[in-house]
XYZ file of N, CA and C in Angstrom:
129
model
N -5.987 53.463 -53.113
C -7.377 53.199 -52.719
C -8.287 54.301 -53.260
N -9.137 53.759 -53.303
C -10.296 55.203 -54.378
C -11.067 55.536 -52.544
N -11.431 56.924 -53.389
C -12.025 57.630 -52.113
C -13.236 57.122 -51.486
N -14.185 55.869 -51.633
C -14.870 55.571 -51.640
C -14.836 54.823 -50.021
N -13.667 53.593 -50.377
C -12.970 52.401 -49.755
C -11.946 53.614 -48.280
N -11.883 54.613 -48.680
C -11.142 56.009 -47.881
C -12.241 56.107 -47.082
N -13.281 56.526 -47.284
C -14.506 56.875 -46.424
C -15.026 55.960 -45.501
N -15.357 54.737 -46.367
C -15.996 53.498 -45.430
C -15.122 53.003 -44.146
N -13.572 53.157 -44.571
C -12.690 52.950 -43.484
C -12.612 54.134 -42.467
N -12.949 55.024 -42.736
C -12.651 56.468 -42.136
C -13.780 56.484 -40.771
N -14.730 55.903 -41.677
C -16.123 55.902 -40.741
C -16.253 54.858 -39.522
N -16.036 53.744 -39.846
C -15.779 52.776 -39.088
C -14.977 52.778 -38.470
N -13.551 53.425 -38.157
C -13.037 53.594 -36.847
C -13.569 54.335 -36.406
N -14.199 55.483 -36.998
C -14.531 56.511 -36.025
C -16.111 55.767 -34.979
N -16.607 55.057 -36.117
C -17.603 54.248 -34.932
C -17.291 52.732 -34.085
N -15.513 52.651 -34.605
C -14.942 51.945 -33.509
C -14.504 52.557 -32.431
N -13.810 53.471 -32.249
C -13.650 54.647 -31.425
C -14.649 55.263 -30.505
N -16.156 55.218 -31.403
C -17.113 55.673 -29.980
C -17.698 54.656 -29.422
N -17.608 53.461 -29.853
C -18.322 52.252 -29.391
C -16.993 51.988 -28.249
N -15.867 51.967 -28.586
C -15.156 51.863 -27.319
C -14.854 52.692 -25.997
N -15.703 53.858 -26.441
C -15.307 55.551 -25.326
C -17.040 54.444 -25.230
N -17.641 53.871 -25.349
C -18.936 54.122 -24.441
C -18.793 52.760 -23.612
N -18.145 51.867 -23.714
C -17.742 50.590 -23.106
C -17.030 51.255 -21.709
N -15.854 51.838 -22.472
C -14.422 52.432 -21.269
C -15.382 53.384 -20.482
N -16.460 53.701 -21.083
C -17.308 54.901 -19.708
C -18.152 53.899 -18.576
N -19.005 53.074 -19.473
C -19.809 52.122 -18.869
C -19.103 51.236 -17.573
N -17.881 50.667 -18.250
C -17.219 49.997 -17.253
C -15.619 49.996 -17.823
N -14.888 50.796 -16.573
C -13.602 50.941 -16.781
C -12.577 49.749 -16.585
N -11.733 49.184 -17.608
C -11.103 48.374 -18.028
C -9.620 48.210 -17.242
N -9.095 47.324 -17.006
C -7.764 47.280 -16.792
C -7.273 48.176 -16.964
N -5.876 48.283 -16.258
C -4.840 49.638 -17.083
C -4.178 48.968 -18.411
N -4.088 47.996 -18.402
C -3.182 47.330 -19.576
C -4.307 48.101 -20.739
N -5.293 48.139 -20.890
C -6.403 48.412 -21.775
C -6.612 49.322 -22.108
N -6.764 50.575 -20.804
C -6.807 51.811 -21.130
C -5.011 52.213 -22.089
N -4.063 52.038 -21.996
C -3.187 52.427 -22.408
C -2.732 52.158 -23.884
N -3.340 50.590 -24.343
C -3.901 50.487 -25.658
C -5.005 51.518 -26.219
N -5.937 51.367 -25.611
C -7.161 52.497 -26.254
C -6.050 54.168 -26.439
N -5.648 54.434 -25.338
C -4.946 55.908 -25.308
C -4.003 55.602 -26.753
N -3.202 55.010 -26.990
C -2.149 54.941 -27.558
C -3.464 54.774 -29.469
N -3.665 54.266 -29.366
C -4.998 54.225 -30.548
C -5.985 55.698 -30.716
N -6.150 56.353 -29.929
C -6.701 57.488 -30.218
C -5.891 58.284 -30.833
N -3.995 58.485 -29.971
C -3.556 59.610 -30.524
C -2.979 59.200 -32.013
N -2.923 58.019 -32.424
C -2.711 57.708 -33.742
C -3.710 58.000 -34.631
């Protein structure tokens, strides 16, 4: 992958990642959910 297609992906989880920390703050989710999200961060 060229560094370009590296970045655009890089960025977009990271603004999948805060769009979901502001959901999981707003209103806290199942446990089944939180343990997906946990398990997705430390990856």
């Amino acid at each position: 992958m060229d560094k370009v297609k590296v970045a655009v992906a890089t960025v977009g989880a990271s603004l999948l990642m805060f769009a979901l920390a502001k959901i999981v703050a707003a209103k806290p989710p199942p446990e089944g959910e939180v343990k997906v999200i946990k398990v997705g961060v430390k990856e």
